[in-house]
PDB file of C-alpha atoms in Angstrom:
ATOM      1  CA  UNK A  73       0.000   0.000   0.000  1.00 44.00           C
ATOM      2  CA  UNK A  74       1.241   3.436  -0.527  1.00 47.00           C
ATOM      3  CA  UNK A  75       2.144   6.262   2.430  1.00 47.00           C
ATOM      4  CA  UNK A  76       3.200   9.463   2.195  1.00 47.00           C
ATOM      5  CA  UNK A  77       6.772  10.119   1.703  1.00 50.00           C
ATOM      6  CA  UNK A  78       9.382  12.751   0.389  1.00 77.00           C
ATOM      7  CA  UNK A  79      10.593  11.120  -2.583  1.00 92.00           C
ATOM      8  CA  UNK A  80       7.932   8.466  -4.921  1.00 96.00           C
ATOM      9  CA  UNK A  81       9.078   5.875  -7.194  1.00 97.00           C
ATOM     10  CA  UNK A  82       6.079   7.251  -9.018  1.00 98.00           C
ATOM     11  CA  UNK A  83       3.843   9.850  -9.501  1.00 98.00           C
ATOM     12  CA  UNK A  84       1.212  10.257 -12.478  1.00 98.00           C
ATOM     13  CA  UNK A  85       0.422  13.589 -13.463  1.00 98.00           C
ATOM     14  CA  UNK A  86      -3.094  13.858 -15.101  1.00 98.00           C
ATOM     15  CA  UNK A  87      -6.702  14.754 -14.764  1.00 97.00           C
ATOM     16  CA  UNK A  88      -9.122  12.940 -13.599  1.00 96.00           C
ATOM     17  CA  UNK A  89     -12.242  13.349 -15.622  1.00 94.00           C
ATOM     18  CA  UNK A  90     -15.603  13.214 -15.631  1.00 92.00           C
ATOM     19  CA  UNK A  91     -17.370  10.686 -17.990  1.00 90.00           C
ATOM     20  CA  UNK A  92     -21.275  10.453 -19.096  1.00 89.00           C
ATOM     21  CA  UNK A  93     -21.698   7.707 -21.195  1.00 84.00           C
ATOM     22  CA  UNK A  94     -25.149   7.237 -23.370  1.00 86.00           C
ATOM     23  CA  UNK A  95     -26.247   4.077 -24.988  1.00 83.00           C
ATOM     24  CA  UNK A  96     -30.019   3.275 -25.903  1.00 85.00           C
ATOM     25  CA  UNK A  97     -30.456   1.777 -22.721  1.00 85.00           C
ATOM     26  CA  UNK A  98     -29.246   4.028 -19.904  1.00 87.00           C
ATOM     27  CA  UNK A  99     -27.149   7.209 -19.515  1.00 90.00           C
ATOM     28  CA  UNK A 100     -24.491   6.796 -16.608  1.00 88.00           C
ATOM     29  CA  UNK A 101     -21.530   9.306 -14.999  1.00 91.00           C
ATOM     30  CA  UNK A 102     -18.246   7.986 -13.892  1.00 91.00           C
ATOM     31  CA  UNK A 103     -14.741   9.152 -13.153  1.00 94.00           C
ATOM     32  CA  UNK A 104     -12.322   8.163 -16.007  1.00 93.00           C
ATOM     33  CA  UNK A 105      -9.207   9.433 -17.482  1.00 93.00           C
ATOM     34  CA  UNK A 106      -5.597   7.879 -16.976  1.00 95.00           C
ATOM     35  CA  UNK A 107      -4.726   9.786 -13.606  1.00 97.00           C
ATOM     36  CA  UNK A 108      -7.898   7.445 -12.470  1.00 96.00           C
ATOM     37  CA  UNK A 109      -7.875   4.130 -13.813  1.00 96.00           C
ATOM     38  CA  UNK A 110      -3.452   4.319 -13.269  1.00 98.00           C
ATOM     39  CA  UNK A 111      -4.031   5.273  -9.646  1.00 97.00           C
ATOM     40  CA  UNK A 112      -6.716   2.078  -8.965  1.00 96.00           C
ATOM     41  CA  UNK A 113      -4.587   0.016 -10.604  1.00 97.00           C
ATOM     42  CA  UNK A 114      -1.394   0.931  -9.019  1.00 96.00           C
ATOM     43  CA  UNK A 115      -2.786   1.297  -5.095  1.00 93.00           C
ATOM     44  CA  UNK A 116      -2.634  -2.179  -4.777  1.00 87.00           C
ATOM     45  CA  UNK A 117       1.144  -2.817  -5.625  1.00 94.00           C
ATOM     46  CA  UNK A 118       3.831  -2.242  -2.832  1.00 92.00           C
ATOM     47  CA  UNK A 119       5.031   1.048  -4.264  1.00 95.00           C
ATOM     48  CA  UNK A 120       5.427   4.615  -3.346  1.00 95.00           C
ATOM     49  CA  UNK A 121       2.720   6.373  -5.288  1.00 97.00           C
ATOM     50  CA  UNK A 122       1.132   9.664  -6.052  1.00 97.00           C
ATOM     51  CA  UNK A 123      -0.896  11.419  -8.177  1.00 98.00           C
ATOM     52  CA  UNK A 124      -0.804  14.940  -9.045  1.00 98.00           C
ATOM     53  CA  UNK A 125      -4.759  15.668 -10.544  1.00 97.00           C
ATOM     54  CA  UNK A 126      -7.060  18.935 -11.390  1.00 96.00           C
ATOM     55  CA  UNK A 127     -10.118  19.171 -10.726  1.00 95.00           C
ATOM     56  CA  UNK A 128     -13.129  21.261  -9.834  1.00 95.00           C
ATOM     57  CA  UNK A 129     -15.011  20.899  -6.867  1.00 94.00           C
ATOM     58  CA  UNK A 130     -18.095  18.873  -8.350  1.00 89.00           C
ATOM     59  CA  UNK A 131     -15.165  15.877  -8.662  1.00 90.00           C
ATOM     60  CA  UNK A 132     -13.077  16.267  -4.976  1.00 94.00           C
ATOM     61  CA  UNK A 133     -15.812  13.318  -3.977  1.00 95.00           C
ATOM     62  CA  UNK A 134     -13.573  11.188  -6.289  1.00 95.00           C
ATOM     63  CA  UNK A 135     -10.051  12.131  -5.084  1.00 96.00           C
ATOM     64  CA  UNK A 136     -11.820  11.506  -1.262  1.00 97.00           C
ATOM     65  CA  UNK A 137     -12.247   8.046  -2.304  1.00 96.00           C
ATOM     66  CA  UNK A 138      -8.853   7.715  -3.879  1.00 96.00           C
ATOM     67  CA  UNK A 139      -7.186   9.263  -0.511  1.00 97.00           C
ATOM     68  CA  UNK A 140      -9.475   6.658   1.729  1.00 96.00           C
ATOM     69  CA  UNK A 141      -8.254   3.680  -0.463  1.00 94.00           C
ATOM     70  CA  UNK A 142      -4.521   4.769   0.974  1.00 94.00           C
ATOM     71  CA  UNK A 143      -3.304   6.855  -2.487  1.00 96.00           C
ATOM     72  CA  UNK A 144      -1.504  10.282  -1.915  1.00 96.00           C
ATOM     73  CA  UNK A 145      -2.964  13.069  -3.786  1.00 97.00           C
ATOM     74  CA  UNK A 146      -2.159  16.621  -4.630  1.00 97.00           C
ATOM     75  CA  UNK A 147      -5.656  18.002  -6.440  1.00 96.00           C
ATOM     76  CA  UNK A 148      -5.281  21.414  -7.711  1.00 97.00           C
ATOM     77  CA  UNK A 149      -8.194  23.315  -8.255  1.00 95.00           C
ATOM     78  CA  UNK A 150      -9.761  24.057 -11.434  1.00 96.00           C
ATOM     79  CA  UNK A 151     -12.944  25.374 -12.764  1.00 96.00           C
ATOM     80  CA  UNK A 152     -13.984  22.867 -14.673  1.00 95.00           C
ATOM     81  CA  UNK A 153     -12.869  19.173 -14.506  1.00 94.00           C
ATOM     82  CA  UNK A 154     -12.492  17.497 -17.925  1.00 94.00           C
ATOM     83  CA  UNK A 155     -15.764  16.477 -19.284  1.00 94.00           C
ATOM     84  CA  UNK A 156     -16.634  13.471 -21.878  1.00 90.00           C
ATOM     85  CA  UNK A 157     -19.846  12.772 -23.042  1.00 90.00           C
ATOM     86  CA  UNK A 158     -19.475   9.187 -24.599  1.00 84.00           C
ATOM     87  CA  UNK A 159     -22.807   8.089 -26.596  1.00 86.00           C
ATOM     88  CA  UNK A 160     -22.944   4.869 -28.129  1.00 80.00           C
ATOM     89  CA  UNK A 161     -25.621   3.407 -30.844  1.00 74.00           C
ATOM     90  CA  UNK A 162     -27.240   0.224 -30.868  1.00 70.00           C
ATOM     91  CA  UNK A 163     -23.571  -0.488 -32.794  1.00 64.00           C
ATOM     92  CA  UNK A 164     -21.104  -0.181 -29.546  1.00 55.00           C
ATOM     93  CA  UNK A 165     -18.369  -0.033 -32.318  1.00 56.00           C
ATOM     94  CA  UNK A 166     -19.889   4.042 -33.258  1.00 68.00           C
ATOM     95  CA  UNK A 167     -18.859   6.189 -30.536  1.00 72.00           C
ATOM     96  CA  UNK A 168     -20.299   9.475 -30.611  1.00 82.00           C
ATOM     97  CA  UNK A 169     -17.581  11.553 -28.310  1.00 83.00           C
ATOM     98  CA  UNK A 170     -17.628  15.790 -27.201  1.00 91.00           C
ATOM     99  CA  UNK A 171     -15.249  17.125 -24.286  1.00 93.00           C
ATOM    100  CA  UNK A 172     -18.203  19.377 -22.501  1.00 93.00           C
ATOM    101  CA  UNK A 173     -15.379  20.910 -20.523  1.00 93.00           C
ATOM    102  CA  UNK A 174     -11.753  21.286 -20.464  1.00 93.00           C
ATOM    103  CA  UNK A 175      -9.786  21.286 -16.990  1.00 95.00           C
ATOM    104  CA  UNK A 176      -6.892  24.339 -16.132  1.00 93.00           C
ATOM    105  CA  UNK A 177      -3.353  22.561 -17.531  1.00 96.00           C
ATOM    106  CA  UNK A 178      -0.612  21.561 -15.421  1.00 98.00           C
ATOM    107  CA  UNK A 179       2.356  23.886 -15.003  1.00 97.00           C
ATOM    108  CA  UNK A 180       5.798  23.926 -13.613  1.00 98.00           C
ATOM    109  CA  UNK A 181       5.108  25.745 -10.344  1.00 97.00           C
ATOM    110  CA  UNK A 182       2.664  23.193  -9.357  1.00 96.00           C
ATOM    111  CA  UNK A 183       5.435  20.275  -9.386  1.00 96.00           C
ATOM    112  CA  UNK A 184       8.289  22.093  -8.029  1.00 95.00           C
ATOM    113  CA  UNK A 185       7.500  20.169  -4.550  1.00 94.00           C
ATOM    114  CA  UNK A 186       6.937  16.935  -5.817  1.00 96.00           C
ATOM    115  CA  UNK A 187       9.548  14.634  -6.315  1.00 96.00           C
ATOM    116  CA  UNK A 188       9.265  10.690  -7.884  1.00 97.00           C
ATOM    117  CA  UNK A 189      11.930   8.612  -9.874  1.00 97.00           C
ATOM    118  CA  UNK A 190       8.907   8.290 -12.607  1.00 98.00           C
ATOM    119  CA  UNK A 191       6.811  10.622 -13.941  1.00 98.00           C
ATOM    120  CA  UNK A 192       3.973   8.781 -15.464  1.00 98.00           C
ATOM    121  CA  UNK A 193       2.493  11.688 -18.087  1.00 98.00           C
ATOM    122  CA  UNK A 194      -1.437  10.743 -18.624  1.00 97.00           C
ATOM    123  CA  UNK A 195      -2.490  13.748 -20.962  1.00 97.00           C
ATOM    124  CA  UNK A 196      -6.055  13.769 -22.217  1.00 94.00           C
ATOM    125  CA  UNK A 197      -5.728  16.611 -24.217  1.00 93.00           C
ATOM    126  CA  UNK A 198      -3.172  17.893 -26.371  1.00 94.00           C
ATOM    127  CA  UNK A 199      -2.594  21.097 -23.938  1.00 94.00           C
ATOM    128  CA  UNK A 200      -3.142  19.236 -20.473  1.00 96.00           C
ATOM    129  CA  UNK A 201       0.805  18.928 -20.517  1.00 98.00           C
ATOM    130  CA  UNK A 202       2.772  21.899 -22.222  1.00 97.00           C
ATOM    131  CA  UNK A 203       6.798  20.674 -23.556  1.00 98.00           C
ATOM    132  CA  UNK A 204       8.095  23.234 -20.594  1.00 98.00           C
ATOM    133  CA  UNK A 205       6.712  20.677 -18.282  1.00 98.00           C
ATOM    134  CA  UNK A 206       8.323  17.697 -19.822  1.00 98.00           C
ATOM    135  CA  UNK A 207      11.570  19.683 -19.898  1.00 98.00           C
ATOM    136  CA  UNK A 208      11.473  20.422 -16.368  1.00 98.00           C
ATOM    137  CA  UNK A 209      10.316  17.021 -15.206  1.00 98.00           C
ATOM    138  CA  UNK A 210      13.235  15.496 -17.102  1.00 98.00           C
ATOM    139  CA  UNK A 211      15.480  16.565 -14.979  1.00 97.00           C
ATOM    140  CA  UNK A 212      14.212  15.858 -12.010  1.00 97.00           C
ATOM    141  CA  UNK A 213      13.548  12.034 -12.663  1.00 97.00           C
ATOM    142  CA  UNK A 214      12.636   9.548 -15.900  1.00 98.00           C
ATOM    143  CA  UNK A 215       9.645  10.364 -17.278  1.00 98.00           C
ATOM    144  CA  UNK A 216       6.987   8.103 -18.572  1.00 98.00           C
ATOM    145  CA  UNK A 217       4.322   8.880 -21.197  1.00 98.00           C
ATOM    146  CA  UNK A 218       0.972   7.790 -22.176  1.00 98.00           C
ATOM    147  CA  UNK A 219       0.991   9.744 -25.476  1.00 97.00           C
ATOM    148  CA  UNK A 220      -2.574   9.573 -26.509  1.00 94.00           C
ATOM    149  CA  UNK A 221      -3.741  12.869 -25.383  1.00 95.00           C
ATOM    150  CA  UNK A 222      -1.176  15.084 -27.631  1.00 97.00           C
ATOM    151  CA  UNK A 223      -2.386  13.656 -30.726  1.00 95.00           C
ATOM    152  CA  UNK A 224      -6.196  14.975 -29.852  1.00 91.00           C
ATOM    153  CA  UNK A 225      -7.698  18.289 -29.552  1.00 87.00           C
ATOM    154  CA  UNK A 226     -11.171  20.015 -29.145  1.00 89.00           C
ATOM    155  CA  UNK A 227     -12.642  22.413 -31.305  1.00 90.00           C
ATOM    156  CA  UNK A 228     -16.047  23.088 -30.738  1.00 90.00           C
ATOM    157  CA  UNK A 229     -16.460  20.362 -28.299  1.00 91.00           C
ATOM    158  CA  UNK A 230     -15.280  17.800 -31.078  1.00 88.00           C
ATOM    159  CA  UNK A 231     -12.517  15.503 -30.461  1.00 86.00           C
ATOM    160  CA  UNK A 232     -10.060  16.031 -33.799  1.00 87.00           C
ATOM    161  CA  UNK A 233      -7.284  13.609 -34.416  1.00 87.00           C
ATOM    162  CA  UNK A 234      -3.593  15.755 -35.003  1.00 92.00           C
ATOM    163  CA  UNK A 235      -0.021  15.104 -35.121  1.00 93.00           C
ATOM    164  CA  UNK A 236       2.200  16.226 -32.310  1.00 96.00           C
ATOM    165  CA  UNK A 237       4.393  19.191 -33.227  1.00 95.00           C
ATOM    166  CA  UNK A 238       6.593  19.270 -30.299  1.00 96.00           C
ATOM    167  CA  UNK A 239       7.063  15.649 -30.380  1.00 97.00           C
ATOM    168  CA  UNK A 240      10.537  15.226 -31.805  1.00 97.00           C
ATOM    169  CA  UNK A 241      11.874  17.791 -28.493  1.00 97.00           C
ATOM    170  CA  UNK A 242       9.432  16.221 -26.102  1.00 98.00           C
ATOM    171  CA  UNK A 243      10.423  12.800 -26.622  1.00 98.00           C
ATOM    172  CA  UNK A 244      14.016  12.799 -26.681  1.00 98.00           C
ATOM    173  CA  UNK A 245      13.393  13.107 -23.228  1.00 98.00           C
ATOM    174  CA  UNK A 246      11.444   9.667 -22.874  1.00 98.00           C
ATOM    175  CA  UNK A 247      12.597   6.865 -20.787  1.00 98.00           C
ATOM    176  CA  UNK A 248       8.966   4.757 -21.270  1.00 98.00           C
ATOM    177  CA  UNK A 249       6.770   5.761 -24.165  1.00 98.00           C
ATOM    178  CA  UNK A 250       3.499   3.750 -24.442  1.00 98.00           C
ATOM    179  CA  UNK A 251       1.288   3.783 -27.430  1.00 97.00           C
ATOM    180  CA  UNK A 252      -1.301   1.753 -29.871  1.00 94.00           C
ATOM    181  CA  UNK A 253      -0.915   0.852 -33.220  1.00 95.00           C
ATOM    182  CA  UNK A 254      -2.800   3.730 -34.397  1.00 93.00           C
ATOM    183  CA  UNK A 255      -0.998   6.617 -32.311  1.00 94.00           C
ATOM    184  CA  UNK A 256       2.574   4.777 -33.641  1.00 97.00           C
ATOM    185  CA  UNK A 257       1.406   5.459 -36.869  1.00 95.00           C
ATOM    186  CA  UNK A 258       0.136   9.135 -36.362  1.00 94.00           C
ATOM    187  CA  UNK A 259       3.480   9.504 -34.735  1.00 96.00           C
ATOM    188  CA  UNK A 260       5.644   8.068 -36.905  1.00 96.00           C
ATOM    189  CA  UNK A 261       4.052   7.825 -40.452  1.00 95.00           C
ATOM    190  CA  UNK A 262       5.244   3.725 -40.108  1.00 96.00           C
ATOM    191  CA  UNK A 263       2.607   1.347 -40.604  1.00 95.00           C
ATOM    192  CA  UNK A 264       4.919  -1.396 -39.832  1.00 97.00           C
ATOM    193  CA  UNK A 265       4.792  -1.496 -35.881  1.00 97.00           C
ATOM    194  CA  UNK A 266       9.104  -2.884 -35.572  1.00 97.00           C
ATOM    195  CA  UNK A 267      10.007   0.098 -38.027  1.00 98.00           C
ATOM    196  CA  UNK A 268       7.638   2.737 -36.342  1.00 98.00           C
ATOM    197  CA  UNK A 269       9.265   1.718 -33.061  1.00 98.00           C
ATOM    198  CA  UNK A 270      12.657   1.786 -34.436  1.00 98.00           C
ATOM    199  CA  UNK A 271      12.262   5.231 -35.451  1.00 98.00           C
ATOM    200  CA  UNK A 272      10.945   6.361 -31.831  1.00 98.00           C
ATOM    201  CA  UNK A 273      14.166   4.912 -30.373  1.00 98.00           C
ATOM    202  CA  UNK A 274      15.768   7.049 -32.924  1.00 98.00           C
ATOM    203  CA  UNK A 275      14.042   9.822 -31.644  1.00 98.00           C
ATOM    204  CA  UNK A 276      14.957   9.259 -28.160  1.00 98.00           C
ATOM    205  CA  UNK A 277      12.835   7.056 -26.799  1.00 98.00           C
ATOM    206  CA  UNK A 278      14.582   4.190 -24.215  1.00 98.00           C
ATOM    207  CA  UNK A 279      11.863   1.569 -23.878  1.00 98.00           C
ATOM    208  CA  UNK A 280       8.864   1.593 -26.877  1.00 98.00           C
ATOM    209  CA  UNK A 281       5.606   0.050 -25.418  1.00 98.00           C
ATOM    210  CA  UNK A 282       3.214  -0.386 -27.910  1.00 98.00           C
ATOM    211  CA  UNK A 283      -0.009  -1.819 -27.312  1.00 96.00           C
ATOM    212  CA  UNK A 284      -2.223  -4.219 -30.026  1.00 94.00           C
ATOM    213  CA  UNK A 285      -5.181  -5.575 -27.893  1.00 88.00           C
ATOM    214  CA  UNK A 286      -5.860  -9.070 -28.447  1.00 87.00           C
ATOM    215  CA  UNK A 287      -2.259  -9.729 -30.067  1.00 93.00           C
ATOM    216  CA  UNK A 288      -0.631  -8.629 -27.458  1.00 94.00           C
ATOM    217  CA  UNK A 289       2.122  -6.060 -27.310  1.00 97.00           C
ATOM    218  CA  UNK A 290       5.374  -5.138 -28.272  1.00 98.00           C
ATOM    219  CA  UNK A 291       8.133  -3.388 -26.353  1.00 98.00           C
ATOM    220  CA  UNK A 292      11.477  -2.311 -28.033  1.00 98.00           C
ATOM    221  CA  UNK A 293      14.726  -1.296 -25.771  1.00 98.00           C
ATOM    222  CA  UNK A 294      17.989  -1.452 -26.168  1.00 96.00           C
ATOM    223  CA  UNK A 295      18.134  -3.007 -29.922  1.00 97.00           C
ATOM    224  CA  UNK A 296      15.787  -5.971 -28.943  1.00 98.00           C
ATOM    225  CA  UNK A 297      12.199  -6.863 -29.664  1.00 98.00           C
ATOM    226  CA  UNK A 298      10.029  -7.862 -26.488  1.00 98.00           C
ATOM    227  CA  UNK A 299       7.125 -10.228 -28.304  1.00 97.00           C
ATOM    228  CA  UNK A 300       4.412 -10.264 -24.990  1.00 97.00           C
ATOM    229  CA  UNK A 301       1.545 -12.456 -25.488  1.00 95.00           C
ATOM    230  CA  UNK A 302      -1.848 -11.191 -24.472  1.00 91.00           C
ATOM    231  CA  UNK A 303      -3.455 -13.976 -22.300  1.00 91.00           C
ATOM    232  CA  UNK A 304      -7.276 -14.076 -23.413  1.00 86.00           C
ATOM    233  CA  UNK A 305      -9.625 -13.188 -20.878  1.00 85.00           C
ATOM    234  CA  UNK A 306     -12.364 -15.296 -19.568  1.00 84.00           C
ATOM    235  CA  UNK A 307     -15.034 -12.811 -20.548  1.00 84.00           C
ATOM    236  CA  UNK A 308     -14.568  -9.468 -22.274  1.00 84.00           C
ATOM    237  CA  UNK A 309     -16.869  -7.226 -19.724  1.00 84.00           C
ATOM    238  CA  UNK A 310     -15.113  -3.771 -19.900  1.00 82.00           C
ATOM    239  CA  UNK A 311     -12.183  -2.577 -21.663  1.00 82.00           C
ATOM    240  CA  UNK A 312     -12.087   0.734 -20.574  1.00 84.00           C
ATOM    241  CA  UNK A 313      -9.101   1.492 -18.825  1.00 88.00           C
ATOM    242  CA  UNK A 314      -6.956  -1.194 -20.091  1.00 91.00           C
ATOM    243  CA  UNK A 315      -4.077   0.684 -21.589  1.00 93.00           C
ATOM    244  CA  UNK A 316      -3.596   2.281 -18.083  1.00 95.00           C
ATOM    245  CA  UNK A 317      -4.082  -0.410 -16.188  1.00 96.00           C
ATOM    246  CA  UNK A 318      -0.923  -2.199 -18.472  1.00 97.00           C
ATOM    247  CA  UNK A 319       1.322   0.838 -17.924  1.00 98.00           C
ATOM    248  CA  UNK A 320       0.193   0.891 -14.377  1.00 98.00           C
ATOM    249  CA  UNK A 321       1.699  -3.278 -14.003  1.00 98.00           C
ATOM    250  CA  UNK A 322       4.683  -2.352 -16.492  1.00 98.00           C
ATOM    251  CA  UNK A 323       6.093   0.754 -14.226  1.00 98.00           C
ATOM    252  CA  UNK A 324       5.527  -0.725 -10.906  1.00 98.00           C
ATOM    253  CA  UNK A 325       7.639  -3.772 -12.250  1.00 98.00           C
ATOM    254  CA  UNK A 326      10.158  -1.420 -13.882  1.00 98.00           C
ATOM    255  CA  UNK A 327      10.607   0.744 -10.682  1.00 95.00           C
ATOM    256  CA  UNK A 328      10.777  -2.407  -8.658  1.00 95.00           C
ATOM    257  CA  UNK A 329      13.694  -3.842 -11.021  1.00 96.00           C
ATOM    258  CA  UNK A 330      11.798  -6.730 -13.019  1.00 97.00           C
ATOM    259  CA  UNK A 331      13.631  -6.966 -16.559  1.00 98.00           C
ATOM    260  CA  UNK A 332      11.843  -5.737 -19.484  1.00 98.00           C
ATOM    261  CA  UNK A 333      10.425  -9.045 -20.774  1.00 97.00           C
ATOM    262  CA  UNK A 334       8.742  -9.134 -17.442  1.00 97.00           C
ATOM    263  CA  UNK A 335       7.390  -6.218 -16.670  1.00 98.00           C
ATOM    264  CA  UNK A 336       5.754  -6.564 -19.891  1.00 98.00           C
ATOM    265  CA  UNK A 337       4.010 -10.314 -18.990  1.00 97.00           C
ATOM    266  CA  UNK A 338       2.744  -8.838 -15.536  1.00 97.00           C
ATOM    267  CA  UNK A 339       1.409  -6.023 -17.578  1.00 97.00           C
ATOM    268  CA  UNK A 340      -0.767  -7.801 -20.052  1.00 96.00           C
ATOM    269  CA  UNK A 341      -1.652  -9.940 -17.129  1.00 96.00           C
ATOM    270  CA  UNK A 342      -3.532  -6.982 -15.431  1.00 96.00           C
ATOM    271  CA  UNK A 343      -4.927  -5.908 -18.184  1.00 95.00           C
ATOM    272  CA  UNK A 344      -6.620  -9.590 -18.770  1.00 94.00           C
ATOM    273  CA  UNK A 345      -7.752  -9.587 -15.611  1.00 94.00           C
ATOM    274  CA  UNK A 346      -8.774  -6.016 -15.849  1.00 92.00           C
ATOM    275  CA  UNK A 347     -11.047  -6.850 -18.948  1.00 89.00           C
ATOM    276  CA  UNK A 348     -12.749  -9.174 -16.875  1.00 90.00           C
ATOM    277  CA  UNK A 349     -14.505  -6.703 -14.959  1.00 86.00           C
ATOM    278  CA  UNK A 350     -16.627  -3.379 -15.035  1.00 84.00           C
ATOM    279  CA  UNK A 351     -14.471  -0.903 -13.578  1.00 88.00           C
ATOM    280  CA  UNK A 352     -11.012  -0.149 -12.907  1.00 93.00           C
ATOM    281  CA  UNK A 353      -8.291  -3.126 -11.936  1.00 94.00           C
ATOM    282  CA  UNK A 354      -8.625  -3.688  -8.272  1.00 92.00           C
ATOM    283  CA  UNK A 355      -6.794  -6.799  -8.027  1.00 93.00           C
ATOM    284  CA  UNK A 356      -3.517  -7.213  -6.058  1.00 94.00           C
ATOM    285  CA  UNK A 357       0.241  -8.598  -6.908  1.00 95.00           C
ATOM    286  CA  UNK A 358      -0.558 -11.972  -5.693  1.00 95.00           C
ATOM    287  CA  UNK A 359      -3.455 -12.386  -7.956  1.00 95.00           C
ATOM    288  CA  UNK A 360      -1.491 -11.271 -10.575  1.00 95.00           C
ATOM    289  CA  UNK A 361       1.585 -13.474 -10.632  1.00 95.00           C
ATOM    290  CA  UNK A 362      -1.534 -16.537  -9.768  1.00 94.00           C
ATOM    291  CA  UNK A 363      -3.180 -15.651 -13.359  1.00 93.00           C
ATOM    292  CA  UNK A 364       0.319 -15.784 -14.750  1.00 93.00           C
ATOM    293  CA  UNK A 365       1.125 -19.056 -13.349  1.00 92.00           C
ATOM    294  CA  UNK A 366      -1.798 -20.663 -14.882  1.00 89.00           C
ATOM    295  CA  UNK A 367      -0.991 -18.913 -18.477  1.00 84.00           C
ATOM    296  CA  UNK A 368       2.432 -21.020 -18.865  1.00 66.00           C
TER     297      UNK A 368
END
């Protein structure tokens, strides 16, 4: 369980958001966002954790309930918290998404007291995060990055794919990048996941996580090609969240020394398990390395 101490092996830096999701059948609010479904999933683990959120006060109900379950939490305040109104068709495969409200961005002043080995970068937005940021984080410990929120941006309340233009300075600075298939090739131009990986590494990049759902993932460090198997789930109940719930299982191995190869196994383990069930992962290490067991 996490407690409060001076220096954290991690701390994730994101907001937590605000989600209304409509399908034909009901209409339902949650929390969301990576600073959320990274924190649930990490609490478990025995690692020194934080999370460094904004939010307005409509969401501090959710960061009471993250501070009760044992996690350490600096919320700034905000006017708005970030706001995504999901609405799904009688298809689940059309999504129907508008950001109904955008939270303040992070800035340097705000970290200057916080200190962690990792940095865990969640950005939902292509602005949540501004290059300054990474610069200054960068030299204060590794930093980790979930890029999926710099290639998005709102206009007009729509979500609009983009490209990155800062990413060639920001990501020199990368010890951990994680990404899909689809944000590797927005990032890179490479359809071909080993080249598009390749040229991150040329671009700085130590470790290359790149996520491919049901077949599994690939991680490239150091020259070498990490092949992890995704281990099917038993039912497929909720796959929101499952991205963060990886990199969640991948840094707390990292931090805690497990080699790459690894890390990446008891990743794609928690995300199986995660899959399983509505909701963020609440499982613990033990379970884990149990469903792993069985898998060989």
């Amino acid at each position: 369980m996490n407690k409060i101490t001076s220096m954290y092996d991690i701390c994730c830096i994101g907001h937590i958001t605000l989600d209304k999701v409509v399908t034909p059948h009901s209409t339902i609010y949650m929390p969301g966002g990576t600073a959320y479904y990274f924190s649930k999933a990490i609490s478990q683990m025995q690692v020194d954790y934080t999370l460094v959120t904004a939010v307005a006060i409509t969401e501090l109900t959710t960061v009471t309930e993250l501070r009760q379950e044992g996690i350490a939490i600096k919320a700034l305040p905000s006017t708005h918290s970030v706001f995504f109104e999901n609405i799904y068709s009688h298809n689940q495969d059309h999504r129907t998404q508008r950001v109904l409200q955008k939270a303040a961005p992070f800035n340097i002043d705000q970290l200057a007291d916080v200190q962690a080995r990792y940095y865990h970068l969640g950005p939902l937005l292509a602005d949540d995060i501004p290059l300054n940021l990474i610069e200054y984080l960068a030299h204060k410990g590794m930093i980790a990055l979930d890029v999926q929120g710099y290639l998005r941006e709102v206009r007009d309340q729509q979500v609009h794919a983009i490209n990155w233009p800062d990413k060639k300075e920001a990501l020199r600075l990368v010890t951990i990048l994680k990404a899909n298939e689809h944000e590797l090739e927005v990032l890179t131009g490479c359809t071909d996941i080993r080249e598009g990986a390749q040229l991150l590494a040329d671009w700085g990049v130590k470790e290359v996580v790149i996520t491919l759902g049901s077949m599994g993932s690939v991680i490239y460090a150091g020259g070498t090609f990490y092949d992890i198997p995704a281990y099917p789930p038993s039912a497929v109940v909720d796959a929101t969240g499952c991205g963060d719930t990886y990199m969640a299982g991948y840094l707390y191995q990292r931090c805690t020394g497990a080699a790459i190869d690894q890390a990446g196994r008891f990743a794609a383990a928690m995300a199986s398990l995660k899959i399983e069930a509505s909701g963020p992962f609440t499982g613990t290490k033990k379970e884990v390395m149990q469903y792993l067991a069985l898998q060989v």
